[in-house]
């Protein structure tokens, strides 16, 4: 079985996230894509404006109708910052015998040399790096971050970069859907519509909970 891990802040989850996951699932014949909302993102300069519970709830609402999608609350349950290496190790152990693919965007990949225990990630799973909306970027040995570049070589047979430990790094171009969570939050703060930017279930949840509209004193619970 092939299992994709798709982490993120999802503040809020939107159609860009969902379409990206669906295209990767199809392109790599993944049996499941597991969405993993971060509790405390370690690389965000500003922490999410909504609680981990609220973001987890929105991801569950957004993915409920796709049988190829699942949601994990592992980073919600684990105390402290949500480091990718800890999550990958958890799923490698939990899904023993299955092939794990870790999915991330190009911008996140370019900062991967600053991640915790980054060298330990590559032997554990395959990596799938997705393109940025509106960008003509490609991935080459020269564009792989210097701190990890020496561990890879190009494999023309698979059109990927093979790590010295035998795993692969893939670059895949996805449909450009230029939606950003920050713009959605800004629109809600200004009282503007987010219809067709997020699934209707997520839109309804933000309306019901009053998310992103005013500064709240406490977190709502799921």
mmCIF file with all atom_site columns, C-alpha atoms in Angstrom:
data_model
loop_
_atom_site.group_PDB
_atom_site.id
_atom_site.type_symbol
_atom_site.label_atom_id
_atom_site.label_alt_id
_atom_site.label_comp_id
_atom_site.label_asym_id
_atom_site.label_entity_id
_atom_site.label_seq_id
_atom_site.pdbx_PDB_ins_code
_atom_site.Cartn_x
_atom_site.Cartn_y
_atom_site.Cartn_z
_atom_site.occupancy
_atom_site.B_iso_or_equiv
_atom_site.pdbx_formal_charge
_atom_site.auth_seq_id
_atom_site.auth_comp_id
_atom_site.auth_asym_id
_atom_site.auth_atom_id
_atom_site.pdbx_PDB_model_num
ATOM 1   C CA . UNK A 1 1   ? 0.000   0.000  0.000   1.00 0.00 ? 1   UNK A CA 1
ATOM 2   C CA . UNK A 1 2   ? 1.147   3.527  -0.807  1.00 0.00 ? 2   UNK A CA 1
ATOM 3   C CA . UNK A 1 3   ? 0.374   6.192  1.775   1.00 0.00 ? 3   UNK A CA 1
ATOM 4   C CA . UNK A 1 4   ? 0.843   9.940  1.354   1.00 0.00 ? 4   UNK A CA 1
ATOM 5   C CA . UNK A 1 5   ? 1.417   12.244 4.321   1.00 0.00 ? 5   UNK A CA 1
ATOM 6   C CA . UNK A 1 6   ? 0.247   15.810 3.740   1.00 0.00 ? 6   UNK A CA 1
ATOM 7   C CA . UNK A 1 7   ? 0.994   18.150 6.626   1.00 0.00 ? 7   UNK A CA 1
ATOM 8   C CA . UNK A 1 8   ? 0.269   21.824 7.003   1.00 0.00 ? 8   UNK A CA 1
ATOM 9   C CA . UNK A 1 9   ? -1.233  24.549 9.124   1.00 0.00 ? 9   UNK A CA 1
ATOM 10  C CA . UNK A 1 10  ? -4.495  24.545 7.109   1.00 0.00 ? 10  UNK A CA 1
ATOM 11  C CA . UNK A 1 11  ? -5.550  27.914 8.538   1.00 0.00 ? 11  UNK A CA 1
ATOM 12  C CA . UNK A 1 12  ? -8.001  27.404 6.866   1.00 0.00 ? 12  UNK A CA 1
ATOM 13  C CA . UNK A 1 13  ? -7.895  24.464 4.465   1.00 0.00 ? 13  UNK A CA 1
ATOM 14  C CA . UNK A 1 14  ? -8.962  25.504 0.942   1.00 0.00 ? 14  UNK A CA 1
ATOM 15  C CA . UNK A 1 15  ? -9.511  24.153 -2.562  1.00 0.00 ? 15  UNK A CA 1
ATOM 16  C CA . UNK A 1 16  ? -5.826  24.589 -3.442  1.00 0.00 ? 16  UNK A CA 1
ATOM 17  C CA . UNK A 1 17  ? -4.829  22.153 -0.692  1.00 0.00 ? 17  UNK A CA 1
ATOM 18  C CA . UNK A 1 18  ? -7.486  19.655 -1.687  1.00 0.00 ? 18  UNK A CA 1
ATOM 19  C CA . UNK A 1 19  ? -6.794  19.730 -5.414  1.00 0.00 ? 19  UNK A CA 1
ATOM 20  C CA . UNK A 1 20  ? -3.052  19.412 -4.815  1.00 0.00 ? 20  UNK A CA 1
ATOM 21  C CA . UNK A 1 21  ? -3.574  16.330 -2.645  1.00 0.00 ? 21  UNK A CA 1
ATOM 22  C CA . UNK A 1 22  ? -5.942  14.772 -5.172  1.00 0.00 ? 22  UNK A CA 1
ATOM 23  C CA . UNK A 1 23  ? -3.548  15.288 -8.091  1.00 0.00 ? 23  UNK A CA 1
ATOM 24  C CA . UNK A 1 24  ? -0.638  13.817 -6.130  1.00 0.00 ? 24  UNK A CA 1
ATOM 25  C CA . UNK A 1 25  ? -2.798  10.876 -5.038  1.00 0.00 ? 25  UNK A CA 1
ATOM 26  C CA . UNK A 1 26  ? -3.658  10.130 -8.640  1.00 0.00 ? 26  UNK A CA 1
ATOM 27  C CA . UNK A 1 27  ? -0.203  10.755 -10.122 1.00 0.00 ? 27  UNK A CA 1
ATOM 28  C CA . UNK A 1 28  ? 1.548   8.437  -7.652  1.00 0.00 ? 28  UNK A CA 1
ATOM 29  C CA . UNK A 1 29  ? -1.259  5.870  -7.315  1.00 0.00 ? 29  UNK A CA 1
ATOM 30  C CA . UNK A 1 30  ? -1.528  6.495  -3.583  1.00 0.00 ? 30  UNK A CA 1
ATOM 31  C CA . UNK A 1 31  ? -4.048  4.395  -1.724  1.00 0.00 ? 31  UNK A CA 1
ATOM 32  C CA . UNK A 1 32  ? -4.533  7.090  0.906   1.00 0.00 ? 32  UNK A CA 1
ATOM 33  C CA . UNK A 1 33  ? -3.530  10.682 1.528   1.00 0.00 ? 33  UNK A CA 1
ATOM 34  C CA . UNK A 1 34  ? -3.480  11.513 5.221   1.00 0.00 ? 34  UNK A CA 1
ATOM 35  C CA . UNK A 1 35  ? -3.966  15.182 6.085   1.00 0.00 ? 35  UNK A CA 1
ATOM 36  C CA . UNK A 1 36  ? -2.031  16.113 9.232   1.00 0.00 ? 36  UNK A CA 1
ATOM 37  C CA . UNK A 1 37  ? -2.854  19.555 10.670  1.00 0.00 ? 37  UNK A CA 1
ATOM 38  C CA . UNK A 1 38  ? 0.057   20.955 12.683  1.00 0.00 ? 38  UNK A CA 1
ATOM 39  C CA . UNK A 1 39  ? -0.640  21.854 16.278  1.00 0.00 ? 39  UNK A CA 1
ATOM 40  C CA . UNK A 1 40  ? 2.308   24.241 16.768  1.00 0.00 ? 40  UNK A CA 1
ATOM 41  C CA . UNK A 1 41  ? 4.055   24.875 13.414  1.00 0.00 ? 41  UNK A CA 1
ATOM 42  C CA . UNK A 1 42  ? 7.794   25.228 14.152  1.00 0.00 ? 42  UNK A CA 1
ATOM 43  C CA . UNK A 1 43  ? 8.623   27.444 11.158  1.00 0.00 ? 43  UNK A CA 1
ATOM 44  C CA . UNK A 1 44  ? 5.778   29.940 11.315  1.00 0.00 ? 44  UNK A CA 1
ATOM 45  C CA . UNK A 1 45  ? 6.851   33.399 12.493  1.00 0.00 ? 45  UNK A CA 1
ATOM 46  C CA . UNK A 1 46  ? 3.285   33.986 13.660  1.00 0.00 ? 46  UNK A CA 1
ATOM 47  C CA . UNK A 1 47  ? 1.293   31.146 15.156  1.00 0.00 ? 47  UNK A CA 1
ATOM 48  C CA . UNK A 1 48  ? -2.153  30.296 13.706  1.00 0.00 ? 48  UNK A CA 1
ATOM 49  C CA . UNK A 1 49  ? -5.013  32.609 14.603  1.00 0.00 ? 49  UNK A CA 1
ATOM 50  C CA . UNK A 1 50  ? -7.290  29.628 15.256  1.00 0.00 ? 50  UNK A CA 1
ATOM 51  C CA . UNK A 1 51  ? -6.875  26.711 17.648  1.00 0.00 ? 51  UNK A CA 1
ATOM 52  C CA . UNK A 1 52  ? -5.584  23.314 16.611  1.00 0.00 ? 52  UNK A CA 1
ATOM 53  C CA . UNK A 1 53  ? -9.066  21.940 17.381  1.00 0.00 ? 53  UNK A CA 1
ATOM 54  C CA . UNK A 1 54  ? -10.721 24.338 14.943  1.00 0.00 ? 54  UNK A CA 1
ATOM 55  C CA . UNK A 1 55  ? -8.257  23.684 12.153  1.00 0.00 ? 55  UNK A CA 1
ATOM 56  C CA . UNK A 1 56  ? -8.552  19.941 12.676  1.00 0.00 ? 56  UNK A CA 1
ATOM 57  C CA . UNK A 1 57  ? -12.340 20.213 12.495  1.00 0.00 ? 57  UNK A CA 1
ATOM 58  C CA . UNK A 1 58  ? -12.190 22.179 9.226   1.00 0.00 ? 58  UNK A CA 1
ATOM 59  C CA . UNK A 1 59  ? -9.865  19.595 7.649   1.00 0.00 ? 59  UNK A CA 1
ATOM 60  C CA . UNK A 1 60  ? -12.230 16.805 8.649   1.00 0.00 ? 60  UNK A CA 1
ATOM 61  C CA . UNK A 1 61  ? -15.174 18.663 7.150   1.00 0.00 ? 61  UNK A CA 1
ATOM 62  C CA . UNK A 1 62  ? -13.290 19.381 3.922   1.00 0.00 ? 62  UNK A CA 1
ATOM 63  C CA . UNK A 1 63  ? -12.088 15.810 3.324   1.00 0.00 ? 63  UNK A CA 1
ATOM 64  C CA . UNK A 1 64  ? -15.079 13.801 4.546   1.00 0.00 ? 64  UNK A CA 1
ATOM 65  C CA . UNK A 1 65  ? -16.489 13.032 1.094   1.00 0.00 ? 65  UNK A CA 1
ATOM 66  C CA . UNK A 1 66  ? -13.267 11.761 -0.495  1.00 0.00 ? 66  UNK A CA 1
ATOM 67  C CA . UNK A 1 67  ? -12.665 8.058  0.302   1.00 0.00 ? 67  UNK A CA 1
ATOM 68  C CA . UNK A 1 68  ? -8.998  8.492  -0.645  1.00 0.00 ? 68  UNK A CA 1
ATOM 69  C CA . UNK A 1 69  ? -8.460  11.101 2.077   1.00 0.00 ? 69  UNK A CA 1
ATOM 70  C CA . UNK A 1 70  ? -7.987  10.600 5.808   1.00 0.00 ? 70  UNK A CA 1
ATOM 71  C CA . UNK A 1 71  ? -7.197  12.963 8.666   1.00 0.00 ? 71  UNK A CA 1
ATOM 72  C CA . UNK A 1 72  ? -4.777  12.364 11.539  1.00 0.00 ? 72  UNK A CA 1
ATOM 73  C CA . UNK A 1 73  ? -4.696  14.265 14.820  1.00 0.00 ? 73  UNK A CA 1
ATOM 74  C CA . UNK A 1 74  ? -1.260  12.912 15.784  1.00 0.00 ? 74  UNK A CA 1
ATOM 75  C CA . UNK A 1 75  ? 0.338   16.376 15.891  1.00 0.00 ? 75  UNK A CA 1
ATOM 76  C CA . UNK A 1 76  ? -2.626  17.623 17.885  1.00 0.00 ? 76  UNK A CA 1
ATOM 77  C CA . UNK A 1 77  ? -2.098  14.891 20.503  1.00 0.00 ? 77  UNK A CA 1
ATOM 78  C CA . UNK A 1 78  ? 1.688   15.213 20.677  1.00 0.00 ? 78  UNK A CA 1
ATOM 79  C CA . UNK A 1 79  ? 2.904   17.984 23.018  1.00 0.00 ? 79  UNK A CA 1
ATOM 80  C CA . UNK A 1 80  ? 5.265   20.698 21.824  1.00 0.00 ? 80  UNK A CA 1
ATOM 81  C CA . UNK A 1 81  ? 6.134   21.811 18.308  1.00 0.00 ? 81  UNK A CA 1
ATOM 82  C CA . UNK A 1 82  ? 4.975   19.738 15.335  1.00 0.00 ? 82  UNK A CA 1
ATOM 83  C CA . UNK A 1 83  ? 8.208   18.489 13.767  1.00 0.00 ? 83  UNK A CA 1
ATOM 84  C CA . UNK A 1 84  ? 7.891   16.516 10.517  1.00 0.00 ? 84  UNK A CA 1
ATOM 85  C CA . UNK A 1 85  ? 10.521  13.949 11.481  1.00 0.00 ? 85  UNK A CA 1
ATOM 86  C CA . UNK A 1 86  ? 8.494   12.917 14.540  1.00 0.00 ? 86  UNK A CA 1
ATOM 87  C CA . UNK A 1 87  ? 5.353   12.506 12.439  1.00 0.00 ? 87  UNK A CA 1
ATOM 88  C CA . UNK A 1 88  ? 7.151   10.548 9.718   1.00 0.00 ? 88  UNK A CA 1
ATOM 89  C CA . UNK A 1 89  ? 8.677   8.191  12.281  1.00 0.00 ? 89  UNK A CA 1
ATOM 90  C CA . UNK A 1 90  ? 5.239   7.661  13.803  1.00 0.00 ? 90  UNK A CA 1
ATOM 91  C CA . UNK A 1 91  ? 3.677   6.649  10.496  1.00 0.00 ? 91  UNK A CA 1
ATOM 92  C CA . UNK A 1 92  ? 6.628   4.508  9.402   1.00 0.00 ? 92  UNK A CA 1
ATOM 93  C CA . UNK A 1 93  ? 6.116   2.528  12.604  1.00 0.00 ? 93  UNK A CA 1
ATOM 94  C CA . UNK A 1 94  ? 2.300   2.549  12.434  1.00 0.00 ? 94  UNK A CA 1
ATOM 95  C CA . UNK A 1 95  ? 2.130   1.613  8.750   1.00 0.00 ? 95  UNK A CA 1
ATOM 96  C CA . UNK A 1 96  ? 4.946   -0.924 8.839   1.00 0.00 ? 96  UNK A CA 1
ATOM 97  C CA . UNK A 1 97  ? 5.372   -2.671 5.510   1.00 0.00 ? 97  UNK A CA 1
ATOM 98  C CA . UNK A 1 98  ? 3.698   0.105  3.508   1.00 0.00 ? 98  UNK A CA 1
ATOM 99  C CA . UNK A 1 99  ? 5.433   2.703  1.347   1.00 0.00 ? 99  UNK A CA 1
ATOM 100 C CA . UNK A 1 100 ? 5.321   6.217  2.799   1.00 0.00 ? 100 UNK A CA 1
ATOM 101 C CA . UNK A 1 101 ? 5.344   9.379  0.655   1.00 0.00 ? 101 UNK A CA 1
ATOM 102 C CA . UNK A 1 102 ? 5.831   12.750 2.328   1.00 0.00 ? 102 UNK A CA 1
ATOM 103 C CA . UNK A 1 103 ? 4.169   15.582 0.364   1.00 0.00 ? 103 UNK A CA 1
ATOM 104 C CA . UNK A 1 104 ? 5.317   19.193 0.610   1.00 0.00 ? 104 UNK A CA 1
ATOM 105 C CA . UNK A 1 105 ? 5.314   22.347 -1.461  1.00 0.00 ? 105 UNK A CA 1
ATOM 106 C CA . UNK A 1 106 ? 8.347   23.794 -3.206  1.00 0.00 ? 106 UNK A CA 1
ATOM 107 C CA . UNK A 1 107 ? 8.654   26.732 -0.807  1.00 0.00 ? 107 UNK A CA 1
ATOM 108 C CA . UNK A 1 108 ? 8.729   24.410 2.201   1.00 0.00 ? 108 UNK A CA 1
ATOM 109 C CA . UNK A 1 109 ? 11.255  22.151 0.490   1.00 0.00 ? 109 UNK A CA 1
ATOM 110 C CA . UNK A 1 110 ? 13.602  25.059 -0.128  1.00 0.00 ? 110 UNK A CA 1
ATOM 111 C CA . UNK A 1 111 ? 13.764  25.591 3.646   1.00 0.00 ? 111 UNK A CA 1
ATOM 112 C CA . UNK A 1 112 ? 14.183  21.912 4.467   1.00 0.00 ? 112 UNK A CA 1
ATOM 113 C CA . UNK A 1 113 ? 17.784  22.329 5.564   1.00 0.00 ? 113 UNK A CA 1
ATOM 114 C CA . UNK A 1 114 ? 16.476  24.217 8.623   1.00 0.00 ? 114 UNK A CA 1
ATOM 115 C CA . UNK A 1 115 ? 14.206  21.343 9.695   1.00 0.00 ? 115 UNK A CA 1
ATOM 116 C CA . UNK A 1 116 ? 14.824  19.221 12.768  1.00 0.00 ? 116 UNK A CA 1
ATOM 117 C CA . UNK A 1 117 ? 16.898  16.070 12.007  1.00 0.00 ? 117 UNK A CA 1
ATOM 118 C CA . UNK A 1 118 ? 16.463  16.645 8.293   1.00 0.00 ? 118 UNK A CA 1
ATOM 119 C CA . UNK A 1 119 ? 19.015  14.021 7.264   1.00 0.00 ? 119 UNK A CA 1
ATOM 120 C CA . UNK A 1 120 ? 16.989  11.384 9.130   1.00 0.00 ? 120 UNK A CA 1
ATOM 121 C CA . UNK A 1 121 ? 13.940  12.052 6.944   1.00 0.00 ? 121 UNK A CA 1
ATOM 122 C CA . UNK A 1 122 ? 15.312  10.799 3.619   1.00 0.00 ? 122 UNK A CA 1
ATOM 123 C CA . UNK A 1 123 ? 15.962  7.138  4.538   1.00 0.00 ? 123 UNK A CA 1
ATOM 124 C CA . UNK A 1 124 ? 12.436  6.804  5.935   1.00 0.00 ? 124 UNK A CA 1
ATOM 125 C CA . UNK A 1 125 ? 10.185  7.847  3.062   1.00 0.00 ? 125 UNK A CA 1
ATOM 126 C CA . UNK A 1 126 ? 9.809   9.051  -0.492  1.00 0.00 ? 126 UNK A CA 1
ATOM 127 C CA . UNK A 1 127 ? 9.446   12.830 -0.910  1.00 0.00 ? 127 UNK A CA 1
ATOM 128 C CA . UNK A 1 128 ? 7.047   14.506 -3.333  1.00 0.00 ? 128 UNK A CA 1
ATOM 129 C CA . UNK A 1 129 ? 7.607   18.217 -3.941  1.00 0.00 ? 129 UNK A CA 1
ATOM 130 C CA . UNK A 1 130 ? 4.772   20.088 -5.648  1.00 0.00 ? 130 UNK A CA 1
ATOM 131 C CA . UNK A 1 131 ? 5.013   23.196 -7.823  1.00 0.00 ? 131 UNK A CA 1
ATOM 132 C CA . UNK A 1 132 ? 3.960   26.692 -6.760  1.00 0.00 ? 132 UNK A CA 1
ATOM 133 C CA . UNK A 1 133 ? 0.923   28.371 -8.357  1.00 0.00 ? 133 UNK A CA 1
ATOM 134 C CA . UNK A 1 134 ? 1.903   30.592 -11.268 1.00 0.00 ? 134 UNK A CA 1
ATOM 135 C CA . UNK A 1 135 ? 5.522   29.479 -11.202 1.00 0.00 ? 135 UNK A CA 1
ATOM 136 C CA . UNK A 1 136 ? 7.626   27.941 -13.948 1.00 0.00 ? 136 UNK A CA 1
ATOM 137 C CA . UNK A 1 137 ? 10.017  26.479 -11.397 1.00 0.00 ? 137 UNK A CA 1
ATOM 138 C CA . UNK A 1 138 ? 11.577  23.096 -11.866 1.00 0.00 ? 138 UNK A CA 1
ATOM 139 C CA . UNK A 1 139 ? 13.736  21.012 -9.574  1.00 0.00 ? 139 UNK A CA 1
ATOM 140 C CA . UNK A 1 140 ? 17.358  20.169 -10.364 1.00 0.00 ? 140 UNK A CA 1
ATOM 141 C CA . UNK A 1 141 ? 20.394  19.173 -8.363  1.00 0.00 ? 141 UNK A CA 1
ATOM 142 C CA . UNK A 1 142 ? 21.412  22.832 -8.360  1.00 0.00 ? 142 UNK A CA 1
ATOM 143 C CA . UNK A 1 143 ? 18.120  23.923 -6.790  1.00 0.00 ? 143 UNK A CA 1
ATOM 144 C CA . UNK A 1 144 ? 18.092  21.266 -4.053  1.00 0.00 ? 144 UNK A CA 1
ATOM 145 C CA . UNK A 1 145 ? 19.191  22.963 -0.795  1.00 0.00 ? 145 UNK A CA 1
ATOM 146 C CA . UNK A 1 146 ? 22.949  22.815 -0.359  1.00 0.00 ? 146 UNK A CA 1
ATOM 147 C CA . UNK A 1 147 ? 22.783  21.118 3.044   1.00 0.00 ? 147 UNK A CA 1
ATOM 148 C CA . UNK A 1 148 ? 21.114  18.022 1.578   1.00 0.00 ? 148 UNK A CA 1
ATOM 149 C CA . UNK A 1 149 ? 22.196  18.132 -2.074  1.00 0.00 ? 149 UNK A CA 1
ATOM 150 C CA . UNK A 1 150 ? 25.179  15.796 -1.777  1.00 0.00 ? 150 UNK A CA 1
ATOM 151 C CA . UNK A 1 151 ? 22.930  12.907 -0.764  1.00 0.00 ? 151 UNK A CA 1
ATOM 152 C CA . UNK A 1 152 ? 21.071  12.894 -4.100  1.00 0.00 ? 152 UNK A CA 1
ATOM 153 C CA . UNK A 1 153 ? 21.761  12.007 -7.707  1.00 0.00 ? 153 UNK A CA 1
ATOM 154 C CA . UNK A 1 154 ? 19.440  12.200 -10.699 1.00 0.00 ? 154 UNK A CA 1
ATOM 155 C CA . UNK A 1 155 ? 17.822  8.943  -11.787 1.00 0.00 ? 155 UNK A CA 1
ATOM 156 C CA . UNK A 1 156 ? 16.716  9.245  -15.444 1.00 0.00 ? 156 UNK A CA 1
ATOM 157 C CA . UNK A 1 157 ? 14.824  5.948  -15.279 1.00 0.00 ? 157 UNK A CA 1
ATOM 158 C CA . UNK A 1 158 ? 12.352  7.229  -12.689 1.00 0.00 ? 158 UNK A CA 1
ATOM 159 C CA . UNK A 1 159 ? 12.803  10.930 -13.545 1.00 0.00 ? 159 UNK A CA 1
ATOM 160 C CA . UNK A 1 160 ? 13.478  11.588 -9.892  1.00 0.00 ? 160 UNK A CA 1
ATOM 161 C CA . UNK A 1 161 ? 16.393  12.189 -7.552  1.00 0.00 ? 161 UNK A CA 1
ATOM 162 C CA . UNK A 1 162 ? 17.609  9.070  -5.785  1.00 0.00 ? 162 UNK A CA 1
ATOM 163 C CA . UNK A 1 163 ? 18.945  9.385  -2.266  1.00 0.00 ? 163 UNK A CA 1
ATOM 164 C CA . UNK A 1 164 ? 22.012  7.425  -1.222  1.00 0.00 ? 164 UNK A CA 1
ATOM 165 C CA . UNK A 1 165 ? 19.744  5.349  1.025   1.00 0.00 ? 165 UNK A CA 1
ATOM 166 C CA . UNK A 1 166 ? 17.580  4.264  -1.904  1.00 0.00 ? 166 UNK A CA 1
ATOM 167 C CA . UNK A 1 167 ? 14.545  6.510  -1.456  1.00 0.00 ? 167 UNK A CA 1
ATOM 168 C CA . UNK A 1 168 ? 13.463  9.028  -4.086  1.00 0.00 ? 168 UNK A CA 1
ATOM 169 C CA . UNK A 1 169 ? 12.664  12.724 -4.325  1.00 0.00 ? 169 UNK A CA 1
ATOM 170 C CA . UNK A 1 170 ? 10.023  13.548 -6.941  1.00 0.00 ? 170 UNK A CA 1
ATOM 171 C CA . UNK A 1 171 ? 8.991   16.907 -8.357  1.00 0.00 ? 171 UNK A CA 1
ATOM 172 C CA . UNK A 1 172 ? 5.452   17.109 -9.733  1.00 0.00 ? 172 UNK A CA 1
ATOM 173 C CA . UNK A 1 173 ? 3.678   19.992 -11.396 1.00 0.00 ? 173 UNK A CA 1
ATOM 174 C CA . UNK A 1 174 ? 0.110   20.480 -10.250 1.00 0.00 ? 174 UNK A CA 1
ATOM 175 C CA . UNK A 1 175 ? -2.750  22.644 -11.497 1.00 0.00 ? 175 UNK A CA 1
ATOM 176 C CA . UNK A 1 176 ? -2.221  26.293 -10.621 1.00 0.00 ? 176 UNK A CA 1
ATOM 177 C CA . UNK A 1 177 ? -4.900  27.268 -8.117  1.00 0.00 ? 177 UNK A CA 1
ATOM 178 C CA . UNK A 1 178 ? -3.679  30.536 -6.692  1.00 0.00 ? 178 UNK A CA 1
ATOM 179 C CA . UNK A 1 179 ? -5.535  30.567 -3.385  1.00 0.00 ? 179 UNK A CA 1
ATOM 180 C CA . UNK A 1 180 ? -3.816  31.481 -0.135  1.00 0.00 ? 180 UNK A CA 1
ATOM 181 C CA . UNK A 1 181 ? -5.000  30.926 3.420   1.00 0.00 ? 181 UNK A CA 1
ATOM 182 C CA . UNK A 1 182 ? -3.744  34.388 4.355   1.00 0.00 ? 182 UNK A CA 1
ATOM 183 C CA . UNK A 1 183 ? -5.963  35.998 1.712   1.00 0.00 ? 183 UNK A CA 1
ATOM 184 C CA . UNK A 1 184 ? -8.950  33.985 2.952   1.00 0.00 ? 184 UNK A CA 1
ATOM 185 C CA . UNK A 1 185 ? -8.299  35.183 6.510   1.00 0.00 ? 185 UNK A CA 1
ATOM 186 C CA . UNK A 1 186 ? -7.972  38.752 5.259   1.00 0.00 ? 186 UNK A CA 1
ATOM 187 C CA . UNK A 1 187 ? -11.253 38.560 3.351   1.00 0.00 ? 187 UNK A CA 1
ATOM 188 C CA . UNK A 1 188 ? -13.084 37.235 6.383   1.00 0.00 ? 188 UNK A CA 1
ATOM 189 C CA . UNK A 1 189 ? -11.597 39.939 8.582   1.00 0.00 ? 189 UNK A CA 1
ATOM 190 C CA . UNK A 1 190 ? -12.915 42.535 6.126   1.00 0.00 ? 190 UNK A CA 1
ATOM 191 C CA . UNK A 1 191 ? -16.335 40.875 5.974   1.00 0.00 ? 191 UNK A CA 1
ATOM 192 C CA . UNK A 1 192 ? -15.864 39.649 2.393   1.00 0.00 ? 192 UNK A CA 1
ATOM 193 C CA . UNK A 1 193 ? -17.135 36.422 0.835   1.00 0.00 ? 193 UNK A CA 1
ATOM 194 C CA . UNK A 1 194 ? -14.920 33.296 0.669   1.00 0.00 ? 194 UNK A CA 1
ATOM 195 C CA . UNK A 1 195 ? -17.411 31.326 -1.405  1.00 0.00 ? 195 UNK A CA 1
ATOM 196 C CA . UNK A 1 196 ? -15.687 29.071 -3.985  1.00 0.00 ? 196 UNK A CA 1
ATOM 197 C CA . UNK A 1 197 ? -12.338 29.505 -2.196  1.00 0.00 ? 197 UNK A CA 1
ATOM 198 C CA . UNK A 1 198 ? -13.106 26.806 0.390   1.00 0.00 ? 198 UNK A CA 1
ATOM 199 C CA . UNK A 1 199 ? -15.569 23.903 0.541   1.00 0.00 ? 199 UNK A CA 1
ATOM 200 C CA . UNK A 1 200 ? -19.053 24.924 1.586   1.00 0.00 ? 200 UNK A CA 1
ATOM 201 C CA . UNK A 1 201 ? -18.701 22.946 4.831   1.00 0.00 ? 201 UNK A CA 1
ATOM 202 C CA . UNK A 1 202 ? -15.616 24.972 5.781   1.00 0.00 ? 202 UNK A CA 1
ATOM 203 C CA . UNK A 1 203 ? -17.297 28.243 4.828   1.00 0.00 ? 203 UNK A CA 1
ATOM 204 C CA . UNK A 1 204 ? -20.280 27.343 7.020   1.00 0.00 ? 204 UNK A CA 1
ATOM 205 C CA . UNK A 1 205 ? -18.005 26.429 9.919   1.00 0.00 ? 205 UNK A CA 1
ATOM 206 C CA . UNK A 1 206 ? -16.149 29.746 9.782   1.00 0.00 ? 206 UNK A CA 1
ATOM 207 C CA . UNK A 1 207 ? -19.500 31.547 9.745   1.00 0.00 ? 207 UNK A CA 1
ATOM 208 C CA . UNK A 1 208 ? -20.863 29.571 12.689  1.00 0.00 ? 208 UNK A CA 1
ATOM 209 C CA . UNK A 1 209 ? -17.721 29.973 14.805  1.00 0.00 ? 209 UNK A CA 1
ATOM 210 C CA . UNK A 1 210 ? -16.988 33.544 13.731  1.00 0.00 ? 210 UNK A CA 1
ATOM 211 C CA . UNK A 1 211 ? -13.470 32.542 12.744  1.00 0.00 ? 211 UNK A CA 1
ATOM 212 C CA . UNK A 1 212 ? -10.970 35.181 11.603  1.00 0.00 ? 212 UNK A CA 1
ATOM 213 C CA . UNK A 1 213 ? -13.499 37.996 11.944  1.00 0.00 ? 213 UNK A CA 1
ATOM 214 C CA . UNK A 1 214 ? -12.752 39.318 15.421  1.00 0.00 ? 214 UNK A CA 1
ATOM 215 C CA . UNK A 1 215 ? -10.148 38.771 18.112  1.00 0.00 ? 215 UNK A CA 1
ATOM 216 C CA . UNK A 1 216 ? -11.568 36.199 20.477  1.00 0.00 ? 216 UNK A CA 1
ATOM 217 C CA . UNK A 1 217 ? -10.614 35.698 24.097  1.00 0.00 ? 217 UNK A CA 1
ATOM 218 C CA . UNK A 1 218 ? -10.768 31.944 24.037  1.00 0.00 ? 218 UNK A CA 1
ATOM 219 C CA . UNK A 1 219 ? -10.694 28.992 21.640  1.00 0.00 ? 219 UNK A CA 1
ATOM 220 C CA . UNK A 1 220 ? -13.812 27.159 20.615  1.00 0.00 ? 220 UNK A CA 1
ATOM 221 C CA . UNK A 1 221 ? -13.810 23.429 21.142  1.00 0.00 ? 221 UNK A CA 1
ATOM 222 C CA . UNK A 1 222 ? -14.499 20.589 18.718  1.00 0.00 ? 222 UNK A CA 1
#
